Amino acid sequence: MGDELIIRPMVSADLEAIRDITWRGWDDVTWWELLERRHGPWTAKSWRDRKAESVVAQCSSAPDTVLVAELGGRVVGYATFHYTPEDRLGEVGNNCVDPQFRGRGIGTRLIAAVLQKLRELGAKVVTVTTMERDLPARRVYEKNGFVELGKSLVYSLQFD
Ligand SMILES: CC(C)(COP(=O)(O)OP(=O)(O)OC[C@H]1O[C@@H](n2cnc3c(N)ncnc32)[C@H](O)[C@@H]1OP(=O)(O)O)[C@@H](O)C(=O)NCCC(=O)NCCS
């Protein structure tokens, strides 16, 4: 019998696993990586450092807006969210599943749990933004009932 997947609120002891999953899990799906490919590294910080630091900073400062997926006692994924009560607007934030554990429905379960949380908080409408190229994320969102609203474009330039 396989281990049961548990989706639960984050605790501070999860931060190291969140950092590790972020470090390994975001290839090809961050603007920071695409910027680095186009412009080269322009500070000592790589896109991986930047992504890991920003996710860890967000999770440290607002741990009550983070859910983690745990399998057999190991954290294998996370999802963050944001809620604006005055607008009754929810937003799904960073979410990532350890590459070794993908394709088993964990990402779908995490987003379902975030949606449940936002519903309980009083949200009426929930948004999520992803890259057009991020087909697994799009599938996960669509499986959870999201419908595409529109596309936006990101430009970059480099000073001499
Ligand atoms: C997005 C992510 C969290 C999904 O996690 P996961 O646990 O693999 O998700 P699930 O197993 O629940 O579902 C993945 C779905 O994508 C599908 N999928 C995988 N690769 C695909 C591809 N190249 N094209 C289309 N669909 C694809 C899977 O078949 C599955 O759909 P199905 O259940 O209908 O078969 C994971 O891919 C991830 O961490 N990606 C990197 C970080 C990221 O992009 N996060 C989202 C930022 S907006």
GROMACS .gro file of N, CA and C and ligand atoms in nm:
model
  528
    1MET      N    1   0.085  -0.119   0.000
    1MET     CA    2   0.000   0.000   0.000
    1MET      C    3   0.089   0.125   0.000
    2GLY      N    4   0.057   0.222  -0.085
    2GLY     CA    5   0.140   0.342  -0.095
    2GLY      C    6   0.114   0.438   0.020
    3ASP      N    7   0.207   0.535   0.037
    3ASP     CA    8   0.188   0.636   0.141
    3ASP      C    9   0.073   0.728   0.103
    4GLU      N   10   0.007   0.779   0.206
    4GLU     CA   11  -0.104   0.870   0.181
    4GLU      C   12  -0.051   1.012   0.165
    5LEU      N   13  -0.106   1.084   0.070
    5LEU     CA   14  -0.067   1.224   0.050
    5LEU      C   15  -0.143   1.312   0.148
    6ILE      N   16  -0.068   1.396   0.217
    6ILE     CA   17  -0.129   1.490   0.312
    6ILE      C   18  -0.104   1.631   0.262
    7ILE      N   19  -0.210   1.712   0.255
    7ILE     CA   20  -0.193   1.854   0.224
    7ILE      C   21  -0.219   1.928   0.355
    8ARG      N   22  -0.122   2.008   0.397
    8ARG     CA   23  -0.136   2.074   0.528
    8ARG      C   24  -0.071   2.212   0.524
    9PRO      N   25  -0.104   2.298   0.624
    9PRO     CA   26  -0.038   2.428   0.630
    9PRO      C   27   0.112   2.411   0.653
   10MET      N   28   0.188   2.505   0.601
   10MET     CA   29   0.333   2.503   0.620
   10MET      C   30   0.372   2.529   0.765
   11VAL      N   31   0.481   2.466   0.809
   11VAL     CA   32   0.545   2.505   0.936
   11VAL      C   33   0.690   2.541   0.903
   12SER      N   34   0.755   2.611   0.997
   12SER     CA   35   0.889   2.663   0.963
   12SER      C   36   0.989   2.552   0.930
   13ALA      N   37   0.968   2.433   0.988
   13ALA     CA   38   1.059   2.322   0.958
   13ALA      C   39   1.052   2.279   0.811
   14ASP      N   40   0.950   2.325   0.737
   14ASP     CA   41   0.936   2.288   0.595
   14ASP      C   42   1.021   2.376   0.504
   15LEU      N   43   1.074   2.486   0.557
   15LEU     CA   44   1.139   2.585   0.470
   15LEU      C   45   1.256   2.528   0.391
   16GLU      N   46   1.332   2.441   0.453
   16GLU     CA   47   1.449   2.385   0.383
   16GLU      C   48   1.403   2.300   0.263
   17ALA      N   49   1.299   2.222   0.283
   17ALA     CA   50   1.247   2.140   0.172
   17ALA      C   51   1.189   2.231   0.063
   18ILE      N   52   1.121   2.337   0.104
   18ILE     CA   53   1.065   2.431   0.005
   18ILE      C   54   1.178   2.494  -0.077
   19ARG      N   55   1.285   2.532  -0.007
   19ARG     CA   56   1.399   2.589  -0.079
   19ARG      C   57   1.458   2.488  -0.179
   20ASP      N   58   1.472   2.363  -0.134
   20ASP     CA   59   1.533   2.260  -0.218
   20ASP      C   60   1.445   2.229  -0.340
   21ILE      N   61   1.315   2.217  -0.318
   21ILE     CA   62   1.224   2.188  -0.431
   21ILE      C   63   1.227   2.306  -0.529
   22THR      N   64   1.231   2.428  -0.475
   22THR     CA   65   1.235   2.546  -0.562
   22THR      C   66   1.363   2.546  -0.644
   23TRP      N   67   1.473   2.515  -0.578
   23TRP     CA   68   1.604   2.514  -0.644
   23TRP      C   69   1.602   2.419  -0.765
   24ARG      N   70   1.539   2.302  -0.747
   24ARG     CA   71   1.544   2.199  -0.851
   24ARG      C   72   1.426   2.201  -0.947
   25GLY      N   73   1.320   2.273  -0.906
   25GLY     CA   74   1.191   2.249  -0.971
   25GLY      C   75   1.139   2.348  -1.072
   26TRP      N   76   1.214   2.458  -1.098
   26TRP     CA   77   1.154   2.564  -1.180
   26TRP      C   78   1.216   2.581  -1.318
   27ASP      N   79   1.289   2.480  -1.365
   27ASP     CA   80   1.354   2.494  -1.495
   27ASP      C   81   1.253   2.525  -1.606
   28ASP      N   82   1.290   2.622  -1.689
   28ASP     CA   83   1.213   2.658  -1.810
   28ASP      C   84   1.082   2.730  -1.785
   29VAL      N   85   1.050   2.761  -1.660
   29VAL     CA   86   0.920   2.823  -1.636
   29VAL      C   87   0.928   2.948  -1.549
   30THR      N   88   1.045   3.015  -1.548
   30THR     CA   89   1.050   3.146  -1.480
   30THR      C   90   1.102   3.251  -1.578
   31TRP      N   91   1.051   3.372  -1.564
   31TRP     CA   92   1.103   3.483  -1.645
   31TRP      C   93   1.248   3.509  -1.611
   32TRP      N   94   1.285   3.487  -1.486
   32TRP     CA   95   1.424   3.511  -1.446
   32TRP      C   96   1.520   3.423  -1.525
   33GLU      N   97   1.483   3.298  -1.549
   33GLU     CA   98   1.571   3.212  -1.628
   33GLU      C   99   1.578   3.262  -1.773
   34LEU      N  100   1.464   3.301  -1.827
   34LEU     CA  101   1.465   3.350  -1.966
   34LEU      C  102   1.546   3.478  -1.977
   35LEU      N  103   1.538   3.565  -1.876
   35LEU     CA  104   1.620   3.687  -1.876
   35LEU      C  105   1.768   3.653  -1.874
   36GLU      N  106   1.803   3.556  -1.790
   36GLU     CA  107   1.944   3.518  -1.780
   36GLU      C  108   1.994   3.458  -1.911
   37ARG      N  109   1.907   3.381  -1.978
   37ARG     CA  110   1.947   3.324  -2.107
   37ARG      C  111   1.969   3.435  -2.210
   38ARG      N  112   1.884   3.537  -2.207
   38ARG     CA  113   1.895   3.643  -2.307
   38ARG      C  114   2.010   3.739  -2.276
   39HIS      N  115   2.023   3.779  -2.147
   39HIS     CA  116   2.115   3.887  -2.112
   39HIS      C  117   2.242   3.836  -2.043
   40GLY      N  118   2.248   3.706  -2.014
   40GLY     CA  119   2.361   3.655  -1.937
   40GLY      C  120   2.344   3.690  -1.791
   41PRO      N  121   2.422   3.628  -1.702
   41PRO     CA  122   2.410   3.662  -1.560
   41PRO      C  123   2.463   3.804  -1.538
   42TRP      N  124   2.382   3.894  -1.482
   42TRP     CA  125   2.426   4.034  -1.466
   42TRP      C  126   2.450   4.072  -1.321
   43THR      N  127   2.429   3.977  -1.230
   43THR     CA  128   2.476   3.994  -1.092
   43THR      C  129   2.532   3.858  -1.052
   44ALA      N  130   2.585   3.850  -0.930
   44ALA     CA  131   2.641   3.722  -0.884
   44ALA      C  132   2.531   3.619  -0.859
   45LYS      N  133   2.407   3.668  -0.854
   45LYS     CA  134   2.297   3.579  -0.817
   45LYS      C  135   2.239   3.512  -0.941
   46SER      N  136   2.232   3.381  -0.942
   46SER     CA  137   2.172   3.311  -1.056
   46SER      C  138   2.020   3.315  -1.044
   47TRP      N  139   1.952   3.281  -1.154
   47TRP     CA  140   1.806   3.280  -1.147
   47TRP      C  141   1.757   3.181  -1.043
   48ARG      N  142   1.831   3.072  -1.023
   48ARG     CA  143   1.790   2.972  -0.921
   48ARG      C  144   1.799   3.032  -0.780
   49ASP      N  145   1.911   3.101  -0.755
   49ASP     CA  146   1.926   3.167  -0.624
   49ASP      C  147   1.811   3.264  -0.600
   50ARG      N  148   1.786   3.344  -0.705
   50ARG     CA  149   1.685   3.449  -0.692
   50ARG      C  150   1.546   3.387  -0.665
   51LYS      N  151   1.515   3.283  -0.742
   51LYS     CA  152   1.383   3.219  -0.725
   51LYS      C  153   1.372   3.155  -0.587
   52ALA      N  154   1.476   3.081  -0.548
   52ALA     CA  155   1.471   3.013  -0.417
   52ALA      C  156   1.460   3.115  -0.305
   53GLU      N  157   1.538   3.223  -0.315
   53GLU     CA  158   1.533   3.325  -0.209
   53GLU      C  159   1.396   3.391  -0.203
   54SER      N  160   1.339   3.420  -0.318
   54SER     CA  161   1.210   3.491  -0.315
   54SER      C  162   1.099   3.402  -0.261
   55VAL      N  163   1.100   3.273  -0.297
   55VAL     CA  164   0.996   3.183  -0.244
   55VAL      C  165   1.014   3.165  -0.093
   56VAL      N  166   1.139   3.145  -0.051
   56VAL     CA  167   1.164   3.126   0.093
   56VAL      C  168   1.126   3.253   0.170
   57ALA      N  169   1.158   3.369   0.114
   57ALA     CA  170   1.123   3.494   0.183
   57ALA      C  171   0.972   3.507   0.197
   58GLN      N  172   0.901   3.475   0.088
   58GLN     CA  173   0.755   3.484   0.093
   58GLN      C  174   0.697   3.385   0.195
   59CYS      N  175   0.749   3.262   0.193
   59CYS     CA  176   0.697   3.159   0.285
   59CYS      C  177   0.732   3.193   0.430
   60SER      N  178   0.849   3.254   0.453
   60SER     CA  179   0.888   3.291   0.590
   60SER      C  180   0.801   3.404   0.642
   61SER      N  181   0.772   3.501   0.553
   61SER     CA  182   0.701   3.620   0.602
   61SER      C  183   0.550   3.596   0.612
   62ALA      N  184   0.497   3.504   0.536
   62ALA     CA  185   0.352   3.479   0.542
   62ALA      C  186   0.325   3.328   0.540
   63PRO      N  187   0.369   3.255   0.643
   63PRO     CA  188   0.354   3.109   0.640
   63PRO      C  189   0.209   3.063   0.636
   64ASP      N  190   0.117   3.150   0.679
   64ASP     CA  191  -0.024   3.111   0.677
   64ASP      C  192  -0.083   3.118   0.536
   65THR      N  193  -0.002   3.156   0.438
   65THR     CA  194  -0.049   3.156   0.299
   65THR      C  195   0.025   3.051   0.216
   66VAL      N  196   0.068   2.945   0.284
   66VAL     CA  197   0.142   2.839   0.215
   66VAL      C  198   0.087   2.703   0.258
   67LEU      N  199   0.059   2.619   0.161
   67LEU     CA  200   0.024   2.479   0.189
   67LEU      C  201   0.135   2.391   0.134
   68VAL      N  202   0.162   2.281   0.204
   68VAL     CA  203   0.260   2.185   0.153
   68VAL      C  204   0.194   2.050   0.134
   69ALA      N  205   0.253   1.973   0.041
   69ALA     CA  206   0.210   1.835   0.019
   69ALA      C  207   0.317   1.745   0.081
   70GLU      N  208   0.272   1.652   0.163
   70GLU     CA  209   0.365   1.563   0.232
   70GLU      C  210   0.331   1.418   0.196
   71LEU      N  211   0.434   1.344   0.162
   71LEU     CA  212   0.416   1.203   0.125
   71LEU      C  213   0.519   1.122   0.202
   72GLY      N  214   0.471   1.027   0.281
   72GLY     CA  215   0.562   0.944   0.360
   72GLY      C  216   0.655   1.026   0.448
   73GLY      N  217   0.604   1.135   0.503
   73GLY     CA  218   0.682   1.219   0.594
   73GLY      C  219   0.775   1.317   0.523
   74ARG      N  220   0.772   1.319   0.390
   74ARG     CA  221   0.861   1.407   0.314
   74ARG      C  222   0.778   1.514   0.243
   75VAL      N  223   0.824   1.639   0.249
   75VAL     CA  224   0.755   1.746   0.176
   75VAL      C  225   0.792   1.733   0.029
   76VAL      N  226   0.690   1.719  -0.056
   76VAL     CA  227   0.715   1.696  -0.199
   76VAL      C  228   0.656   1.806  -0.288
   77GLY      N  229   0.596   1.907  -0.225
   77GLY     CA  230   0.542   2.016  -0.305
   77GLY      C  231   0.485   2.125  -0.216
   78TYR      N  232   0.460   2.241  -0.277
   78TYR     CA  233   0.401   2.352  -0.202
   78TYR      C  234   0.320   2.440  -0.296
   79ALA      N  235   0.231   2.517  -0.237
   79ALA     CA  236   0.157   2.618  -0.313
   79ALA      C  237   0.130   2.736  -0.222
   80THR      N  238   0.146   2.857  -0.277
   80THR     CA  239   0.119   2.977  -0.200
   80THR      C  240  -0.006   3.046  -0.256
   81PHE      N  241  -0.065   3.133  -0.177
   81PHE     CA  242  -0.184   3.205  -0.225
   81PHE      C  243  -0.189   3.342  -0.159
   82HIS      N  244  -0.275   3.426  -0.215
   82HIS     CA  245  -0.294   3.560  -0.161
   82HIS      C  246  -0.443   3.591  -0.164
   83TYR      N  247  -0.490   3.658  -0.060
   83TYR     CA  248  -0.632   3.694  -0.057
   83TYR      C  249  -0.649   3.841  -0.022
   84THR      N  250  -0.730   3.911  -0.102
   84THR     CA  251  -0.761   4.052  -0.076
   84THR      C  252  -0.908   4.060  -0.035
   85PRO      N  253  -0.935   4.070   0.096
   85PRO     CA  254  -1.074   4.061   0.142
   85PRO      C  255  -1.165   4.168   0.083
   86GLU      N  256  -1.114   4.294   0.071
   86GLU     CA  257  -1.203   4.402   0.024
   86GLU      C  258  -1.252   4.378  -0.119
   87ASP      N  259  -1.176   4.303  -0.196
   87ASP     CA  260  -1.217   4.273  -0.333
   87ASP      C  261  -1.273   4.131  -0.347
   88ARG      N  262  -1.267   4.056  -0.240
   88ARG     CA  263  -1.305   3.913  -0.242
   88ARG      C  264  -1.230   3.841  -0.356
   89LEU      N  265  -1.104   3.881  -0.374
   89LEU     CA  266  -1.023   3.829  -0.483
   89LEU      C  267  -0.910   3.743  -0.429
   90GLY      N  268  -0.903   3.621  -0.478
   90GLY     CA  269  -0.795   3.531  -0.440
   90GLY      C  270  -0.697   3.515  -0.554
   91GLU      N  271  -0.575   3.479  -0.520
   91GLU     CA  272  -0.475   3.456  -0.624
   91GLU      C  273  -0.391   3.335  -0.585
   92VAL      N  274  -0.374   3.244  -0.679
   92VAL     CA  275  -0.281   3.133  -0.658
   92VAL      C  276  -0.142   3.184  -0.690
   93GLY      N  277  -0.048   3.158  -0.604
   93GLY     CA  278   0.088   3.209  -0.624
   93GLY      C  279   0.183   3.101  -0.672
   94ASN      N  280   0.302   3.100  -0.615
   94ASN     CA  281   0.402   3.000  -0.653
   94ASN      C  282   0.354   2.861  -0.614
   95ASN      N  283   0.370   2.768  -0.705
   95ASN     CA  284   0.341   2.628  -0.668
   95ASN      C  285   0.435   2.538  -0.745
   96CYS      N  286   0.482   2.436  -0.676
   96CYS     CA  287   0.584   2.350  -0.736
   96CYS      C  288   0.580   2.213  -0.669
   97VAL      N  289   0.599   2.111  -0.751
   97VAL     CA  290   0.608   1.973  -0.702
   97VAL      C  291   0.749   1.923  -0.735
   98ASP      N  292   0.810   1.856  -0.641
   98ASP     CA  293   0.942   1.795  -0.661
   98ASP      C  294   0.939   1.717  -0.793
   99PRO      N  295   1.036   1.744  -0.883
   99PRO     CA  296   1.035   1.677  -1.014
   99PRO      C  297   1.023   1.524  -1.004
  100GLN      N  298   1.074   1.465  -0.897
  100GLN     CA  299   1.066   1.319  -0.882
  100GLN      C  300   0.924   1.270  -0.855
  101PHE      N  301   0.835   1.362  -0.818
  101PHE     CA  302   0.701   1.320  -0.776
  101PHE      C  303   0.591   1.377  -0.866
  102ARG      N  304   0.630   1.422  -0.984
  102ARG     CA  305   0.531   1.482  -1.074
  102ARG      C  306   0.447   1.376  -1.145
  103GLY      N  307   0.334   1.420  -1.196
  103GLY     CA  308   0.250   1.331  -1.276
  103GLY      C  309   0.169   1.233  -1.194
  104ARG      N  310   0.159   1.259  -1.063
  104ARG     CA  311   0.080   1.169  -0.976
  104ARG      C  312  -0.041   1.240  -0.918
  105GLY      N  313  -0.071   1.359  -0.968
  105GLY     CA  314  -0.187   1.431  -0.918
  105GLY      C  315  -0.160   1.521  -0.798
  106ILE      N  316  -0.033   1.533  -0.758
  106ILE     CA  317  -0.003   1.611  -0.637
  106ILE      C  318  -0.027   1.761  -0.662
  107GLY      N  319   0.018   1.810  -0.778
  107GLY     CA  320  -0.005   1.952  -0.810
  107GLY      C  321  -0.154   1.983  -0.814
  108THR      N  322  -0.230   1.895  -0.872
  108THR     CA  323  -0.376   1.915  -0.881
  108THR      C  324  -0.438   1.920  -0.742
  109ARG      N  325  -0.394   1.831  -0.654
  109ARG     CA  326  -0.446   1.829  -0.516
  109ARG      C  327  -0.407   1.955  -0.440
  110LEU      N  328  -0.284   2.003  -0.461
  110LEU     CA  329  -0.240   2.125  -0.393
  110LEU      C  330  -0.327   2.245  -0.434
  111ILE      N  331  -0.350   2.257  -0.564
  111ILE     CA  332  -0.431   2.372  -0.610
  111ILE      C  333  -0.575   2.358  -0.562
  112ALA      N  334  -0.628   2.237  -0.560
  112ALA     CA  335  -0.763   2.216  -0.507
  112ALA      C  336  -0.770   2.261  -0.361
  113ALA      N  337  -0.665   2.231  -0.284
  113ALA     CA  338  -0.663   2.269  -0.143
  113ALA      C  339  -0.652   2.421  -0.127
  114VAL      N  340  -0.574   2.485  -0.213
  114VAL     CA  341  -0.565   2.632  -0.210
  114VAL      C  342  -0.702   2.692  -0.241
  115LEU      N  343  -0.769   2.637  -0.340
  115LEU     CA  344  -0.901   2.690  -0.376
  115LEU      C  345  -1.000   2.674  -0.261
  116GLN      N  346  -0.993   2.561  -0.195
  116GLN     CA  347  -1.080   2.539  -0.078
  116GLN      C  348  -1.053   2.642   0.030
  117LYS      N  349  -0.925   2.668   0.053
  117LYS     CA  350  -0.884   2.767   0.153
  117LYS      C  351  -0.937   2.906   0.115
  118LEU      N  352  -0.920   2.944  -0.011
  118LEU     CA  353  -0.966   3.076  -0.057
  118LEU      C  354  -1.118   3.087  -0.047
  119ARG      N  355  -1.186   2.978  -0.076
  119ARG     CA  356  -1.332   2.977  -0.064
  119ARG      C  357  -1.372   3.002   0.082
  120GLU      N  358  -1.303   2.932   0.173
  120GLU     CA  359  -1.333   2.949   0.316
  120GLU      C  360  -1.305   3.092   0.362
  121LEU      N  361  -1.202   3.155   0.303
  121LEU     CA  362  -1.169   3.293   0.342
  121LEU      C  363  -1.271   3.393   0.289
  122GLY      N  364  -1.351   3.351   0.191
  122GLY     CA  365  -1.455   3.441   0.139
  122GLY      C  366  -1.435   3.485  -0.004
  123ALA      N  367  -1.337   3.428  -0.072
  123ALA     CA  368  -1.311   3.470  -0.211
  123ALA      C  369  -1.431   3.440  -0.300
  124LYS      N  370  -1.452   3.531  -0.395
  124LYS     CA  371  -1.556   3.508  -0.497
  124LYS      C  372  -1.490   3.471  -0.630
  125VAL      N  373  -1.377   3.536  -0.658
  125VAL     CA  374  -1.306   3.513  -0.784
  125VAL      C  375  -1.159   3.484  -0.752
  126VAL      N  376  -1.102   3.390  -0.826
  126VAL     CA  377  -0.961   3.354  -0.805
  126VAL      C  378  -0.887   3.360  -0.939
  127THR      N  379  -0.769   3.419  -0.938
  127THR     CA  380  -0.687   3.425  -1.059
  127THR      C  381  -0.557   3.348  -1.038
  128VAL      N  382  -0.496   3.312  -1.149
  128VAL     CA  383  -0.361   3.254  -1.146
  128VAL      C  384  -0.295   3.291  -1.278
  129THR      N  385  -0.166   3.318  -1.273
  129THR     CA  386  -0.092   3.357  -1.393
  129THR      C  387   0.016   3.254  -1.420
  130THR      N  388   0.029   3.215  -1.544
  130THR     CA  389   0.135   3.121  -1.578
  130THR      C  390   0.190   3.153  -1.716
  131MET      N  391   0.303   3.092  -1.748
  131MET     CA  392   0.360   3.109  -1.882
  131MET      C  393   0.283   3.023  -1.980
  132GLU      N  394   0.272   3.075  -2.102
  132GLU     CA  395   0.203   2.999  -2.206
  132GLU      C  396   0.269   2.862  -2.225
  133ARG      N  397   0.403   2.859  -2.210
  133ARG     CA  398   0.479   2.736  -2.233
  133ARG      C  399   0.463   2.633  -2.122
  134ASP      N  400   0.407   2.672  -2.007
  134ASP     CA  401   0.401   2.583  -1.890
  134ASP      C  402   0.279   2.491  -1.900
  135LEU      N  403   0.290   2.392  -1.986
  135LEU     CA  404   0.174   2.308  -2.016
  135LEU      C  405   0.126   2.227  -1.895
  136PRO      N  406   0.217   2.170  -1.811
  136PRO     CA  407   0.165   2.098  -1.694
  136PRO      C  408   0.087   2.190  -1.600
  137ALA      N  409   0.137   2.313  -1.577
  137ALA     CA  410   0.065   2.405  -1.489
  137ALA      C  411  -0.072   2.440  -1.548
  138ARG      N  412  -0.074   2.465  -1.678
  138ARG     CA  413  -0.203   2.499  -1.741
  138ARG      C  414  -0.302   2.384  -1.725
  139ARG      N  415  -0.252   2.263  -1.742
  139ARG     CA  416  -0.339   2.145  -1.727
  139ARG      C  417  -0.395   2.138  -1.583
  140VAL      N  418  -0.305   2.160  -1.487
  140VAL     CA  419  -0.346   2.155  -1.346
  140VAL      C  420  -0.454   2.261  -1.319
  141TYR      N  421  -0.434   2.383  -1.370
  141TYR     CA  422  -0.532   2.489  -1.344
  141TYR      C  423  -0.665   2.456  -1.412
  142GLU      N  424  -0.656   2.409  -1.535
  142GLU     CA  425  -0.780   2.379  -1.607
  142GLU      C  426  -0.853   2.261  -1.542
  143LYS      N  427  -0.777   2.164  -1.492
  143LYS     CA  428  -0.843   2.052  -1.421
  143LYS      C  429  -0.915   2.100  -1.296
  144ASN      N  430  -0.867   2.213  -1.241
  144ASN     CA  431  -0.931   2.268  -1.121
  144ASN      C  432  -1.040   2.370  -1.155
  145GLY      N  433  -1.070   2.385  -1.282
  145GLY     CA  434  -1.183   2.469  -1.319
  145GLY      C  435  -1.148   2.607  -1.371
  146PHE      N  436  -1.020   2.644  -1.374
  146PHE     CA  437  -0.983   2.775  -1.427
  146PHE      C  438  -1.003   2.778  -1.579
  147VAL      N  439  -1.044   2.896  -1.628
  147VAL     CA  440  -1.062   2.916  -1.771
  147VAL      C  441  -0.977   3.036  -1.813
  148GLU      N  442  -0.907   3.024  -1.925
  148GLU     CA  443  -0.816   3.131  -1.969
  148GLU      C  444  -0.890   3.263  -1.985
  149LEU      N  445  -0.829   3.370  -1.930
  149LEU     CA  446  -0.889   3.503  -1.938
  149LEU      C  447  -0.824   3.586  -2.047
  150GLY      N  448  -0.691   3.574  -2.062
  150GLY     CA  449  -0.620   3.652  -2.164
  150GLY      C  450  -0.472   3.627  -2.152
  151LYS      N  451  -0.398   3.685  -2.246
  151LYS     CA  452  -0.252   3.669  -2.246
  151LYS      C  453  -0.186   3.805  -2.224
  152SER      N  454  -0.066   3.805  -2.164
  152SER     CA  455   0.011   3.929  -2.158
  152SER      C  456   0.151   3.901  -2.212
  153LEU      N  457   0.223   4.006  -2.247
  153LEU     CA  458   0.357   3.991  -2.303
  153LEU      C  459   0.459   4.051  -2.209
  154VAL      N  460   0.576   3.990  -2.201
  154VAL     CA  461   0.685   4.043  -2.119
  154VAL      C  462   0.799   4.081  -2.213
  155TYR      N  463   0.846   4.206  -2.203
  155TYR     CA  464   0.960   4.254  -2.282
  155TYR      C  465   1.080   4.272  -2.191
  156SER      N  466   1.199   4.272  -2.249
  156SER     CA  467   1.317   4.310  -2.171
  156SER      C  468   1.412   4.389  -2.259
  157LEU      N  469   1.493   4.476  -2.197
  157LEU     CA  470   1.602   4.543  -2.267
  157LEU      C  471   1.722   4.545  -2.177
  158GLN      N  472   1.836   4.576  -2.237
  158GLN     CA  473   1.961   4.577  -2.159
  158GLN      C  474   2.032   4.709  -2.183
  159PHE      N  475   2.073   4.777  -2.076
  159PHE     CA  476   2.154   4.899  -2.089
  159PHE      C  477   2.297   4.863  -2.124
  160ASP      N  478   2.364   4.953  -2.199
  160ASP     CA  479   2.507   4.931  -2.233
  160ASP      C  480   2.590   4.938  -2.107
  161LIG     C1  481   0.288   2.246  -1.245
  161LIG     C2  482   0.325   2.137  -1.146
  161LIG     C3  483   0.313   2.191  -1.004
  161LIG     C4  484   0.229   2.020  -1.165
  161LIG     O1  485   0.260   1.921  -1.066
  161LIG     P1  486   0.216   1.768  -1.084
  161LIG     O2  487   0.215   1.707  -0.951
  161LIG     O3  488   0.299   1.702  -1.189
  161LIG     O4  489   0.067   1.786  -1.139
  161LIG     P2  490  -0.042   1.672  -1.168
  161LIG     O5  491   0.022   1.538  -1.167
  161LIG     O6  492  -0.156   1.696  -1.076
  161LIG     O7  493  -0.092   1.712  -1.313
  161LIG     C5  494  -0.003   1.738  -1.419
  161LIG     C6  495  -0.082   1.732  -1.548
  161LIG     O8  496  -0.003   1.790  -1.652
  161LIG     C7  497   0.002   1.699  -1.760
  161LIG     N1  498   0.125   1.722  -1.831
  161LIG     C8  499   0.252   1.694  -1.793
  161LIG     N2  500   0.338   1.732  -1.889
  161LIG     C9  501   0.263   1.786  -1.989
  161LIG    C10  502   0.295   1.843  -2.115
  161LIG     N3  503   0.421   1.854  -2.157
  161LIG     N4  504   0.194   1.887  -2.191
  161LIG    C11  505   0.066   1.878  -2.150
  161LIG     N5  506   0.029   1.825  -2.030
  161LIG    C12  507   0.129   1.780  -1.951
  161LIG    C13  508  -0.005   1.563  -1.693
  161LIG     O9  509  -0.040   1.462  -1.784
  161LIG    C14  510  -0.114   1.589  -1.589
  161LIG    O10  511  -0.241   1.595  -1.648
  161LIG     P3  512  -0.341   1.467  -1.640
  161LIG    O11  513  -0.369   1.443  -1.494
  161LIG    O12  514  -0.461   1.510  -1.717
  161LIG    O13  515  -0.268   1.351  -1.701
  161LIG    C15  516   0.469   2.085  -1.173
  161LIG    O14  517   0.481   2.051  -1.309
  161LIG    C16  518   0.577   2.185  -1.137
  161LIG    O15  519   0.621   2.193  -1.024
  161LIG     N6  520   0.623   2.263  -1.237
  161LIG    C17  521   0.732   2.361  -1.216
  161LIG    C18  522   0.683   2.482  -1.142
  161LIG    C19  523   0.566   2.544  -1.212
  161LIG    O16  524   0.564   2.556  -1.333
  161LIG     N7  525   0.465   2.586  -1.133
  161LIG    C20  526   0.352   2.655  -1.184
  161LIG    C21  527   0.386   2.799  -1.198
  161LIG     S1  528   0.252   2.895  -1.263
   0.00000   0.00000   0.00000
